[in-house]
Amino acid sequence: MKQRILLELKTPEMAAFLLSILLSCIAIGGVVTIGKDAAFYMDIAREVSEAGVVVAFDRFNWPWISVLFAYTHKATGLGFETVAYLYSIFFMAGMSYLLVSMVKEKNQEAAWWAVLLVLSVPVFNSFRDEIIRETGCWFFVVLSIWLVSREKELSWTTGVLFQVAIAFAILYRFEAVFILLAVFLYCVFEFRKFGVRNVFISQLKVSWIYLLGVGVAVVFFASLEQEKLSRIVHQISLLNPLLIFSSFMETSDKLADVALMKWSYSDAPKILLAGIGFALLYRLVTYIGIASFFLVSRKARYEAVKQFAKFRLNTISAVIYFFILFVFFIQVKFVNSRYMALLVILLIPALSVVIAKIFAEYRKWAYLFIVASALVAISNVVSFGDKKTHYLEAAEWLRNNTADDSIIYYEDARVQYYAGRGYGKHHSGDISTISDADKNLYEYFVVEQSLKAEGKYFLEQGFDIMSSFSSKKKTIFILQAIKG
């Protein structure tokens, strides 16, 4: 058995796969409470397992991850969180395997450097202990690119597998549809030397199921209520040029009014465009981690351009996704690490070869980079921060001291989830926004404050403190409104 494991570790793909599983298990082993999104997905999954798929759309307009968890739970008998983490472990390990395989296909000497990157780059490895939709999306997007880019001549079978992979990616995150455009452009550039006919056939191979499905989709979506179509409508509307321009100019006008003198108002759009572009590029460089230091070198930048050309589909996908992030920033006014992570993932193969080329000449620095990357990989999954046990303690108090049908105000609905009362079914949010009249609607109030918060503040606001539970950084107060 030991010999077999050692033999498998000799191949970089399997080493990445097995080490990814190990890192995920370490990360998940330190989890005390799951995130807000995760609790929301788990609660929907529970309802789906009890009442069917229809109820999922009453809670969320893109609930496919919860549907997957629900039916896997019914098929295996495993708990919802266990099912969710097993999928997360598999998707992260599978993505690691595929990324290293991409690199090995182009440059075998760089494969082990790819292992180091896929296991250490913080922007996606730090999510190993999270139950998020992005994990599945990342895996299926990378799988779709791997399927297409490894063949010099696309087969019909590969085309089918590609379309299935993208369908699953879209079920996790609708914006994964951008890969269809990336592959369309890739086929044009890759197969144009063989003539227009081959370009057309290659396009047909990777899209015929979707072309047939367009009519069915139109009929299906037309039968849905408008509310249940809201996510698709919203995502498509984000790409409406008129709405993009309107949102951009609105933000530009606000920037001009707040930060610029009237003589510079006309410069606001240019400043905003440059600012968003710089912000995204800055995030990209910082999210890549210590590997980005090599981009300071002119030789490394030259090598990066060469490798981006070799990993053509990855590069096309990254450029399109960067544009999507740019539009998202304009429309929604923010971009976080979860959204940026896919951009970094798409660039990992090319960066792996760049690093391999650099260290082929500067071998002494390679050891320092390996040690630093290993330390970063461990720090991604080992946390000494606040474990948030106070959520569990507060939930236990509610189970023992309140009725199941008690109407309770939660600032963080995870307490509700751990108390076995569902998730987010009663109003939740900052208690400072609640009016005096609405205080009488709730029997209890579950409020989280900083550790320095004093109970006398709530007494002054007309609340009795029933109990409190503290962690390293925060305290949860369970309150009742003083009648009178």
GROMACS .gro file of C-alpha atoms in nm:
model
  484
    1MET     CA    1   0.000   0.000   0.000
    2LYS     CA    2   0.278   0.241   0.096
    3GLN     CA    3   0.466   0.159  -0.225
    4ARG     CA    4   0.154   0.229  -0.431
    5ILE     CA    5   0.103   0.571  -0.269
    6LEU     CA    6   0.470   0.659  -0.322
    7LEU     CA    7   0.445   0.550  -0.685
    8GLU     CA    8   0.141   0.771  -0.739
    9LEU     CA    9   0.318   1.065  -0.575
   10LYS     CA   10   0.591   1.036  -0.839
   11THR     CA   11   0.351   1.178  -1.097
   12PRO     CA   12   0.286   1.550  -1.044
   13GLU     CA   13  -0.086   1.526  -1.122
   14MET     CA   14  -0.150   1.261  -0.858
   15ALA     CA   15   0.074   1.440  -0.611
   16ALA     CA   16  -0.135   1.755  -0.657
   17PHE     CA   17  -0.455   1.553  -0.624
   18LEU     CA   18  -0.356   1.369  -0.306
   19LEU     CA   19  -0.189   1.667  -0.138
   20SER     CA   20  -0.493   1.878  -0.219
   21ILE     CA   21  -0.712   1.626  -0.037
   22LEU     CA   22  -0.475   1.639   0.260
   23LEU     CA   23  -0.481   2.019   0.274
   24SER     CA   24  -0.860   2.028   0.246
   25CYS     CA   25  -0.896   1.776   0.528
   26ILE     CA   26  -0.665   1.983   0.750
   27ALA     CA   27  -0.863   2.299   0.673
   28ILE     CA   28  -1.202   2.137   0.729
   29GLY     CA   29  -1.080   1.971   1.049
   30GLY     CA   30  -1.047   2.318   1.204
   31VAL     CA   31  -1.400   2.430   1.119
   32VAL     CA   32  -1.630   2.507   1.412
   33THR     CA   33  -1.906   2.702   1.238
   34ILE     CA   34  -1.980   2.723   0.867
   35GLY     CA   35  -2.024   3.050   0.677
   36LYS     CA   36  -2.347   3.239   0.618
   37ASP     CA   37  -2.381   3.128   0.256
   38ALA     CA   38  -2.312   2.769   0.356
   39ALA     CA   39  -2.580   2.772   0.626
   40PHE     CA   40  -2.824   2.914   0.371
   41TYR     CA   41  -2.744   2.637   0.121
   42MET     CA   42  -2.771   2.369   0.390
   43ASP     CA   43  -3.113   2.489   0.502
   44ILE     CA   44  -3.245   2.489   0.145
   45ALA     CA   45  -3.101   2.140   0.093
   46ARG     CA   46  -3.287   2.018   0.401
   47GLU     CA   47  -3.614   2.159   0.268
   48VAL     CA   48  -3.555   2.007  -0.077
   49SER     CA   49  -3.493   1.664   0.074
   50GLU     CA   50  -3.823   1.693   0.262
   51ALA     CA   51  -4.050   1.862   0.007
   52GLY     CA   52  -3.884   1.842  -0.337
   53VAL     CA   53  -3.706   2.076  -0.577
   54VAL     CA   54  -3.989   2.328  -0.615
   55VAL     CA   55  -3.941   2.471  -0.266
   56ALA     CA   56  -3.580   2.557  -0.347
   57PHE     CA   57  -3.686   2.827  -0.593
   58ASP     CA   58  -3.903   2.986  -0.327
   59ARG     CA   59  -3.589   3.053  -0.124
   60PHE     CA   60  -3.325   3.121  -0.390
   61ASN     CA   61  -3.333   3.181  -0.764
   62TRP     CA   62  -3.021   2.972  -0.841
   63PRO     CA   63  -3.041   2.685  -0.590
   64TRP     CA   64  -2.872   2.403  -0.781
   65ILE     CA   65  -2.594   2.349  -0.527
   66SER     CA   66  -2.857   2.288  -0.258
   67VAL     CA   67  -3.044   2.049  -0.488
   68LEU     CA   68  -2.720   1.854  -0.540
   69PHE     CA   69  -2.660   1.832  -0.165
   70ALA     CA   70  -3.020   1.731  -0.098
   71TYR     CA   71  -3.030   1.438  -0.339
   72THR     CA   72  -2.680   1.321  -0.250
   73HIS     CA   73  -2.794   1.320   0.113
   74LYS     CA   74  -3.099   1.113   0.021
   75ALA     CA   75  -2.889   0.869  -0.183
   76THR     CA   76  -2.610   0.821   0.073
   77GLY     CA   77  -2.765   0.903   0.410
   78LEU     CA   78  -2.472   1.131   0.489
   79GLY     CA   79  -2.530   1.461   0.667
   80PHE     CA   80  -2.572   1.773   0.455
   81GLU     CA   81  -2.250   1.937   0.572
   82THR     CA   82  -2.056   1.612   0.523
   83VAL     CA   83  -2.187   1.585   0.167
   84ALA     CA   84  -2.099   1.949   0.098
   85TYR     CA   85  -1.744   1.912   0.225
   86LEU     CA   86  -1.689   1.589   0.031
   87TYR     CA   87  -1.784   1.769  -0.290
   88SER     CA   88  -1.559   2.061  -0.197
   89ILE     CA   89  -1.264   1.827  -0.133
   90PHE     CA   90  -1.318   1.647  -0.464
   91PHE     CA   91  -1.360   1.966  -0.669
   92MET     CA   92  -1.045   2.127  -0.526
   93ALA     CA   93  -0.843   1.809  -0.577
   94GLY     CA   94  -0.980   1.760  -0.929
   95MET     CA   95  -0.903   2.120  -1.024
   96SER     CA   96  -0.548   2.080  -0.892
   97TYR     CA   97  -0.502   1.760  -1.097
   98LEU     CA   98  -0.629   1.923  -1.417
   99LEU     CA   99  -0.418   2.239  -1.383
  100VAL     CA  100  -0.100   2.036  -1.333
  101SER     CA  101  -0.199   1.811  -1.623
  102MET     CA  102  -0.233   2.119  -1.849
  103VAL     CA  103   0.118   2.227  -1.759
  104LYS     CA  104   0.265   1.878  -1.803
  105GLU     CA  105   0.113   1.860  -2.151
  106LYS     CA  106   0.303   2.173  -2.258
  107ASN     CA  107   0.616   2.152  -2.045
  108GLN     CA  108   0.699   1.848  -1.832
  109GLU     CA  109   0.981   2.027  -1.646
  110ALA     CA  110   0.730   2.282  -1.513
  111ALA     CA  111   0.477   2.029  -1.383
  112TRP     CA  112   0.618   2.010  -1.030
  113TRP     CA  113   0.630   2.390  -1.010
  114ALA     CA  114   0.262   2.382  -1.104
  115VAL     CA  115   0.200   2.151  -0.808
  116LEU     CA  116   0.359   2.409  -0.581
  117LEU     CA  117   0.145   2.691  -0.720
  118VAL     CA  118  -0.191   2.514  -0.723
  119LEU     CA  119  -0.143   2.413  -0.360
  120SER     CA  120  -0.013   2.746  -0.228
  121VAL     CA  121  -0.166   3.044  -0.410
  122PRO     CA  122  -0.383   3.192  -0.132
  123VAL     CA  123  -0.672   3.343  -0.329
  124PHE     CA  124  -0.839   3.006  -0.388
  125ASN     CA  125  -0.660   2.774  -0.145
  126SER     CA  126  -0.784   2.983   0.149
  127PHE     CA  127  -1.139   2.871   0.064
  128ARG     CA  128  -1.070   2.502   0.128
  129ASP     CA  129  -1.270   2.512   0.451
  130GLU     CA  130  -1.565   2.697   0.294
  131ILE     CA  131  -1.883   2.561   0.138
  132ILE     CA  132  -1.921   2.791  -0.161
  133ARG     CA  133  -2.060   2.762  -0.513
  134GLU     CA  134  -1.735   2.884  -0.664
  135THR     CA  135  -1.552   2.560  -0.586
  136GLY     CA  136  -1.770   2.359  -0.823
  137CYS     CA  137  -1.763   2.635  -1.083
  138TRP     CA  138  -1.382   2.647  -1.077
  139PHE     CA  139  -1.354   2.271  -1.127
  140PHE     CA  140  -1.593   2.250  -1.420
  141VAL     CA  141  -1.451   2.560  -1.592
  142VAL     CA  142  -1.099   2.416  -1.567
  143LEU     CA  143  -1.229   2.075  -1.682
  144SER     CA  144  -1.390   2.232  -1.990
  145ILE     CA  145  -1.066   2.412  -2.081
  146TRP     CA  146  -0.863   2.095  -2.022
  147LEU     CA  147  -1.091   1.893  -2.250
  148VAL     CA  148  -1.065   2.135  -2.542
  149SER     CA  149  -0.704   2.255  -2.517
  150ARG     CA  150  -0.540   1.911  -2.503
  151GLU     CA  151  -0.666   1.802  -2.848
  152LYS     CA  152  -0.515   1.921  -3.175
  153GLU     CA  153  -0.830   1.811  -3.355
  154LEU     CA  154  -1.153   1.823  -3.158
  155SER     CA  155  -1.362   1.505  -3.157
  156TRP     CA  156  -1.739   1.489  -3.126
  157THR     CA  157  -1.696   1.308  -2.794
  158THR     CA  158  -1.480   1.588  -2.655
  159GLY     CA  159  -1.737   1.838  -2.775
  160VAL     CA  160  -2.012   1.660  -2.583
  161LEU     CA  161  -1.802   1.632  -2.266
  162PHE     CA  162  -1.710   2.000  -2.293
  163GLN     CA  163  -2.073   2.105  -2.319
  164VAL     CA  164  -2.171   1.887  -2.022
  165ALA     CA  165  -1.886   2.035  -1.813
  166ILE     CA  166  -1.997   2.389  -1.895
  167ALA     CA  167  -2.359   2.303  -1.813
  168PHE     CA  168  -2.249   2.196  -1.464
  169ALA     CA  169  -2.031   2.506  -1.425
  170ILE     CA  170  -2.329   2.726  -1.514
  171LEU     CA  171  -2.545   2.546  -1.257
  172TYR     CA  172  -2.293   2.655  -0.996
  173ARG     CA  173  -2.242   3.010  -1.125
  174PHE     CA  174  -2.432   3.145  -1.421
  175GLU     CA  175  -2.145   3.368  -1.534
  176ALA     CA  176  -1.947   3.054  -1.630
  177VAL     CA  177  -2.125   3.087  -1.965
  178PHE     CA  178  -1.832   3.310  -2.066
  179ILE     CA  179  -1.632   2.995  -2.149
  180LEU     CA  180  -1.857   2.936  -2.449
  181LEU     CA  181  -1.738   3.265  -2.599
  182ALA     CA  182  -1.378   3.184  -2.508
  183VAL     CA  183  -1.393   2.848  -2.686
  184PHE     CA  184  -1.565   3.007  -2.986
  185LEU     CA  185  -1.275   3.252  -3.026
  186TYR     CA  186  -1.020   2.980  -2.955
  187CYS     CA  187  -1.160   2.760  -3.232
  188VAL     CA  188  -1.145   3.053  -3.475
  189PHE     CA  189  -0.777   3.121  -3.400
  190GLU     CA  190  -0.671   2.757  -3.358
  191PHE     CA  191  -0.835   2.601  -3.663
  192ARG     CA  192  -0.840   2.887  -3.916
  193LYS     CA  193  -0.520   2.750  -4.074
  194PHE     CA  194  -0.721   2.441  -4.173
  195GLY     CA  195  -0.983   2.646  -4.354
  196VAL     CA  196  -1.328   2.788  -4.288
  197ARG     CA  197  -1.492   2.447  -4.309
  198ASN     CA  198  -1.283   2.309  -4.021
  199VAL     CA  199  -1.353   2.618  -3.812
  200PHE     CA  200  -1.725   2.569  -3.868
  201ILE     CA  201  -1.711   2.197  -3.784
  202SER     CA  202  -1.509   2.263  -3.467
  203GLN     CA  203  -1.766   2.523  -3.359
  204LEU     CA  204  -2.045   2.275  -3.422
  205LYS     CA  205  -1.871   2.006  -3.216
  206VAL     CA  206  -1.857   2.228  -2.906
  207SER     CA  207  -2.202   2.384  -2.938
  208TRP     CA  208  -2.452   2.152  -3.110
  209ILE     CA  209  -2.621   2.046  -2.784
  210TYR     CA  210  -2.664   2.409  -2.683
  211LEU     CA  211  -2.801   2.499  -3.025
  212LEU     CA  212  -3.059   2.221  -2.997
  213GLY     CA  213  -3.131   2.322  -2.641
  214VAL     CA  214  -3.198   2.688  -2.715
  215GLY     CA  215  -3.555   2.621  -2.823
  216VAL     CA  216  -3.623   2.397  -2.523
  217ALA     CA  217  -3.470   2.655  -2.289
  218VAL     CA  218  -3.681   2.935  -2.431
  219VAL     CA  219  -4.000   2.734  -2.379
  220PHE     CA  220  -3.893   2.630  -2.028
  221PHE     CA  221  -3.794   2.976  -1.912
  222ALA     CA  222  -4.105   3.127  -2.066
  223SER     CA  223  -4.311   2.899  -1.843
  224LEU     CA  224  -4.136   3.013  -1.526
  225GLU     CA  225  -4.258   3.297  -1.310
  226GLN     CA  226  -4.071   3.624  -1.361
  227GLU     CA  227  -3.941   3.614  -1.003
  228LYS     CA  228  -3.769   3.279  -1.066
  229LEU     CA  229  -3.606   3.418  -1.379
  230SER     CA  230  -3.467   3.715  -1.189
  231ARG     CA  231  -3.112   3.585  -1.159
  232ILE     CA  232  -3.074   3.513  -1.531
  233VAL     CA  233  -3.241   3.842  -1.625
  234HIS     CA  234  -3.016   4.027  -1.379
  235GLN     CA  235  -2.696   3.861  -1.505
  236ILE     CA  236  -2.782   3.935  -1.868
  237SER     CA  237  -2.880   4.293  -1.783
  238LEU     CA  238  -2.532   4.349  -1.638
  239LEU     CA  239  -2.397   4.313  -1.994
  240ASN     CA  240  -2.647   4.556  -2.147
  241PRO     CA  241  -2.423   4.830  -2.298
  242LEU     CA  242  -2.676   5.104  -2.226
  243LEU     CA  243  -2.707   5.002  -1.860
  244ILE     CA  244  -2.329   4.969  -1.830
  245PHE     CA  245  -2.282   5.318  -1.971
  246SER     CA  246  -2.558   5.461  -1.753
  247SER     CA  247  -2.413   5.302  -1.437
  248PHE     CA  248  -2.063   5.412  -1.529
  249MET     CA  249  -2.167   5.773  -1.590
  250GLU     CA  250  -2.368   5.780  -1.268
  251THR     CA  251  -2.063   5.667  -1.070
  252SER     CA  252  -1.844   5.908  -1.268
  253ASP     CA  253  -2.073   6.199  -1.181
  254LYS     CA  254  -2.062   6.106  -0.812
  255LEU     CA  255  -1.682   6.093  -0.827
  256ALA     CA  256  -1.672   6.435  -0.991
  257ASP     CA  257  -1.910   6.590  -0.736
  258VAL     CA  258  -1.728   6.449  -0.434
  259ALA     CA  259  -1.361   6.454  -0.529
  260LEU     CA  260  -1.298   6.689  -0.821
  261MET     CA  261  -1.311   7.060  -0.889
  262LYS     CA  262  -1.558   7.169  -1.157
  263TRP     CA  263  -1.274   7.228  -1.406
  264SER     CA  264  -1.189   6.857  -1.387
  265TYR     CA  265  -1.540   6.712  -1.418
  266SER     CA  266  -1.471   6.598  -1.774
  267ASP     CA  267  -1.177   6.391  -1.649
  268ALA     CA  268  -1.391   6.185  -1.411
  269PRO     CA  269  -1.477   5.907  -1.662
  270LYS     CA  270  -1.110   5.861  -1.754
  271ILE     CA  271  -1.007   5.857  -1.387
  272LEU     CA  272  -1.277   5.602  -1.308
  273LEU     CA  273  -1.184   5.374  -1.599
  274ALA     CA  274  -0.816   5.386  -1.511
  275GLY     CA  275  -0.894   5.340  -1.141
  276ILE     CA  276  -1.107   5.029  -1.192
  277GLY     CA  277  -0.852   4.879  -1.430
  278PHE     CA  278  -0.566   4.948  -1.188
  279ALA     CA  279  -0.766   4.812  -0.892
  280LEU     CA  280  -0.833   4.484  -1.074
  281LEU     CA  281  -0.470   4.449  -1.191
  282TYR     CA  282  -0.342   4.531  -0.843
  283ARG     CA  283  -0.571   4.269  -0.691
  284LEU     CA  284  -0.458   4.018  -0.953
  285VAL     CA  285  -0.091   4.068  -0.871
  286THR     CA  286  -0.144   4.053  -0.495
  287TYR     CA  287  -0.373   3.749  -0.520
  288ILE     CA  288  -0.114   3.555  -0.719
  289GLY     CA  289   0.104   3.573  -0.408
  290ILE     CA  290   0.480   3.541  -0.390
  291ALA     CA  291   0.498   3.416  -0.750
  292SER     CA  292   0.408   3.767  -0.868
  293PHE     CA  293   0.748   3.899  -0.750
  294PHE     CA  294   0.905   3.749  -1.059
  295LEU     CA  295   0.705   3.981  -1.283
  296VAL     CA  296   0.942   4.258  -1.175
  297SER     CA  297   1.203   4.094  -1.396
  298ARG     CA  298   1.194   4.194  -1.763
  299LYS     CA  299   1.294   3.841  -1.860
  300ALA     CA  300   1.007   3.697  -1.658
  301ARG     CA  301   0.760   3.935  -1.823
  302TYR     CA  302   0.891   3.839  -2.167
  303GLU     CA  303   0.859   3.471  -2.078
  304ALA     CA  304   0.508   3.531  -1.945
  305VAL     CA  305   0.399   3.675  -2.281
  306LYS     CA  306   0.536   3.365  -2.456
  307GLN     CA  307   0.356   3.129  -2.221
  308PHE     CA  308   0.027   3.317  -2.241
  309ALA     CA  309   0.047   3.259  -2.617
  310LYS     CA  310   0.107   2.886  -2.566
  311PHE     CA  311  -0.180   2.849  -2.319
  312ARG     CA  312  -0.407   3.024  -2.566
  313LEU     CA  313  -0.744   2.907  -2.439
  314ASN     CA  314  -0.654   2.995  -2.080
  315THR     CA  315  -0.543   3.341  -2.190
  316ILE     CA  316  -0.853   3.408  -2.400
  317SER     CA  317  -1.070   3.293  -2.109
  318ALA     CA  318  -0.878   3.516  -1.866
  319VAL     CA  319  -0.915   3.823  -2.089
  320ILE     CA  320  -1.291   3.770  -2.124
  321TYR     CA  321  -1.329   3.706  -1.753
  322PHE     CA  322  -1.129   4.020  -1.674
  323PHE     CA  323  -1.377   4.215  -1.887
  324ILE     CA  324  -1.665   4.053  -1.695
  325LEU     CA  325  -1.507   4.158  -1.365
  326PHE     CA  326  -1.458   4.509  -1.503
  327VAL     CA  327  -1.827   4.533  -1.597
  328PHE     CA  328  -1.928   4.380  -1.264
  329PHE     CA  329  -1.721   4.643  -1.084
  330ILE     CA  330  -1.897   4.919  -1.275
  331GLN     CA  331  -2.244   4.774  -1.221
  332VAL     CA  332  -2.223   4.642  -0.864
  333LYS     CA  333  -1.941   4.866  -0.734
  334PHE     CA  334  -1.724   4.592  -0.584
  335VAL     CA  335  -1.522   4.278  -0.662
  336ASN     CA  336  -1.404   4.037  -0.393
  337SER     CA  337  -1.145   3.758  -0.375
  338ARG     CA  338  -1.402   3.485  -0.449
  339TYR     CA  339  -1.476   3.644  -0.786
  340MET     CA  340  -1.112   3.724  -0.866
  341ALA     CA  341  -0.993   3.372  -0.782
  342LEU     CA  342  -1.101   3.224  -1.116
  343LEU     CA  343  -0.891   3.482  -1.302
  344VAL     CA  344  -0.582   3.368  -1.109
  345ILE     CA  345  -0.670   3.001  -1.164
  346LEU     CA  346  -0.685   3.054  -1.541
  347LEU     CA  347  -0.332   3.204  -1.536
  348ILE     CA  348  -0.170   2.940  -1.312
  349PRO     CA  349  -0.051   2.710  -1.596
  350ALA     CA  350   0.136   2.988  -1.778
  351LEU     CA  351   0.282   3.122  -1.453
  352SER     CA  352   0.406   2.774  -1.361
  353VAL     CA  353   0.616   2.755  -1.679
  354VAL     CA  354   0.748   3.108  -1.622
  355ILE     CA  355   0.868   3.013  -1.276
  356ALA     CA  356   1.024   2.691  -1.407
  357LYS     CA  357   1.217   2.887  -1.671
  358ILE     CA  358   1.342   3.142  -1.417
  359PHE     CA  359   1.456   2.884  -1.163
  360ALA     CA  360   1.630   2.682  -1.431
  361GLU     CA  361   1.889   2.965  -1.427
  362TYR     CA  362   1.864   3.077  -1.064
  363ARG     CA  363   1.864   2.743  -0.884
  364LYS     CA  364   1.982   2.881  -0.549
  365TRP     CA  365   1.669   3.092  -0.516
  366ALA     CA  366   1.447   2.793  -0.595
  367TYR     CA  367   1.486   2.641  -0.250
  368LEU     CA  368   1.381   2.963  -0.081
  369PHE     CA  369   1.075   2.982  -0.305
  370ILE     CA  370   0.982   2.619  -0.232
  371VAL     CA  371   1.006   2.670   0.145
  372ALA     CA  372   0.811   2.996   0.132
  373SER     CA  373   0.538   2.838  -0.085
  374ALA     CA  374   0.510   2.539   0.149
  375LEU     CA  375   0.469   2.772   0.447
  376VAL     CA  376   0.201   2.969   0.260
  377ALA     CA  377   0.020   2.645   0.169
  378ILE     CA  378   0.010   2.546   0.536
  379SER     CA  379  -0.097   2.892   0.650
  380ASN     CA  380  -0.390   2.877   0.405
  381VAL     CA  381  -0.541   2.580   0.588
  382VAL     CA  382  -0.426   2.621   0.950
  383SER     CA  383  -0.607   2.897   1.137
  384PHE     CA  384  -0.544   3.027   1.488
  385GLY     CA  385  -0.816   3.290   1.463
  386ASP     CA  386  -1.152   3.320   1.634
  387LYS     CA  387  -1.334   2.984   1.623
  388LYS     CA  388  -1.676   3.143   1.686
  389THR     CA  389  -1.787   2.884   1.940
  390HIS     CA  390  -2.020   3.151   2.083
  391TYR     CA  391  -2.260   3.079   1.793
  392LEU     CA  392  -2.298   2.721   1.913
  393GLU     CA  393  -2.337   2.826   2.277
  394ALA     CA  394  -2.604   3.083   2.191
  395ALA     CA  395  -2.785   2.827   1.974
  396GLU     CA  396  -2.780   2.576   2.260
  397TRP     CA  397  -2.932   2.836   2.495
  398LEU     CA  398  -3.212   2.905   2.246
  399ARG     CA  399  -3.289   2.534   2.208
  400ASN     CA  400  -3.316   2.494   2.583
  401ASN     CA  401  -3.499   2.815   2.671
  402THR     CA  402  -3.726   2.904   2.378
  403ALA     CA  403  -4.000   2.730   2.185
  404ASP     CA  404  -3.947   2.614   1.826
  405ASP     CA  405  -4.204   2.864   1.701
  406SER     CA  406  -4.066   3.163   1.895
  407ILE     CA  407  -4.026   3.474   1.682
  408ILE     CA  408  -3.664   3.578   1.723
  409TYR     CA  409  -3.465   3.863   1.570
  410TYR     CA  410  -3.121   3.746   1.452
  411GLU     CA  411  -2.839   3.975   1.351
  412ASP     CA  412  -2.657   3.665   1.223
  413ALA     CA  413  -2.890   3.385   1.112
  414ARG     CA  414  -2.622   3.120   1.172
  415VAL     CA  415  -2.734   3.114   1.535
  416GLN     CA  416  -3.081   3.030   1.404
  417TYR     CA  417  -2.932   2.757   1.183
  418TYR     CA  418  -2.740   2.593   1.466
  419ALA     CA  419  -3.046   2.614   1.692
  420GLY     CA  420  -3.229   2.396   1.438
  421ARG     CA  421  -3.471   2.675   1.342
  422GLY     CA  422  -3.382   2.706   0.972
  423TYR     CA  423  -3.194   3.000   0.827
  424GLY     CA  424  -3.305   3.358   0.769
  425LYS     CA  425  -3.680   3.293   0.804
  426HIS     CA  426  -3.720   3.589   1.037
  427HIS     CA  427  -3.585   3.938   0.986
  428SER     CA  428  -3.213   3.962   1.040
  429GLY     CA  429  -2.972   4.252   1.027
  430ASP     CA  430  -2.840   4.536   1.238
  431ILE     CA  431  -3.063   4.586   1.543
  432SER     CA  432  -3.000   4.962   1.534
  433THR     CA  433  -3.230   4.979   1.232
  434ILE     CA  434  -3.532   4.834   1.412
  435SER     CA  435  -3.804   5.078   1.522
  436ASP     CA  436  -3.954   5.092   1.870
  437ALA     CA  437  -4.287   4.973   1.730
  438ASP     CA  438  -4.126   4.665   1.574
  439LYS     CA  439  -3.955   4.565   1.898
  440ASN     CA  440  -4.284   4.421   2.023
  441LEU     CA  441  -4.301   4.185   1.725
  442TYR     CA  442  -4.014   3.974   1.855
  443GLU     CA  443  -3.987   3.764   2.169
  444TYR     CA  444  -3.607   3.761   2.169
  445PHE     CA  445  -3.322   3.945   1.999
  446VAL     CA  446  -2.989   3.774   1.921
  447VAL     CA  447  -2.725   4.044   1.872
  448GLU     CA  448  -2.351   4.019   1.808
  449GLN     CA  449  -2.120   4.297   1.927
  450SER     CA  450  -1.747   4.349   1.969
  451LEU     CA  451  -1.590   4.201   2.279
  452LYS     CA  452  -1.559   4.551   2.430
  453ALA     CA  453  -1.935   4.614   2.409
  454GLU     CA  454  -2.102   4.674   2.746
  455GLY     CA  455  -2.442   4.543   2.843
  456LYS     CA  456  -2.556   4.878   2.981
  457TYR     CA  457  -2.592   5.006   2.624
  458PHE     CA  458  -2.878   4.761   2.565
  459LEU     CA  459  -3.040   4.854   2.897
  460GLU     CA  460  -3.042   5.215   2.784
  461GLN     CA  461  -3.205   5.107   2.457
  462GLY     CA  462  -3.489   4.930   2.637
  463PHE     CA  463  -3.366   4.569   2.646
  464ASP     CA  464  -3.312   4.312   2.920
  465ILE     CA  465  -3.005   4.090   2.880
  466MET     CA  466  -3.112   3.726   2.911
  467SER     CA  467  -2.770   3.576   2.846
  468SER     CA  468  -2.439   3.639   2.666
  469PHE     CA  469  -2.167   3.427   2.509
  470SER     CA  470  -1.820   3.541   2.406
  471SER     CA  471  -1.542   3.429   2.175
  472LYS     CA  472  -1.199   3.589   2.132
  473LYS     CA  473  -1.336   3.889   1.941
  474LYS     CA  474  -1.715   3.902   1.967
  475THR     CA  475  -2.000   3.864   2.218
  476ILE     CA  476  -2.350   3.745   2.141
  477PHE     CA  477  -2.621   3.898   2.360
  478ILE     CA  478  -2.964   3.741   2.388
  479LEU     CA  479  -3.211   4.018   2.468
  480GLN     CA  480  -3.576   4.078   2.544
  481ALA     CA  481  -3.752   4.410   2.497
  482ILE     CA  482  -3.860   4.572   2.823
  483LYS     CA  483  -4.235   4.595   2.813
  484GLY     CA  484  -4.400   4.914   2.908
   0.00000   0.00000   0.00000
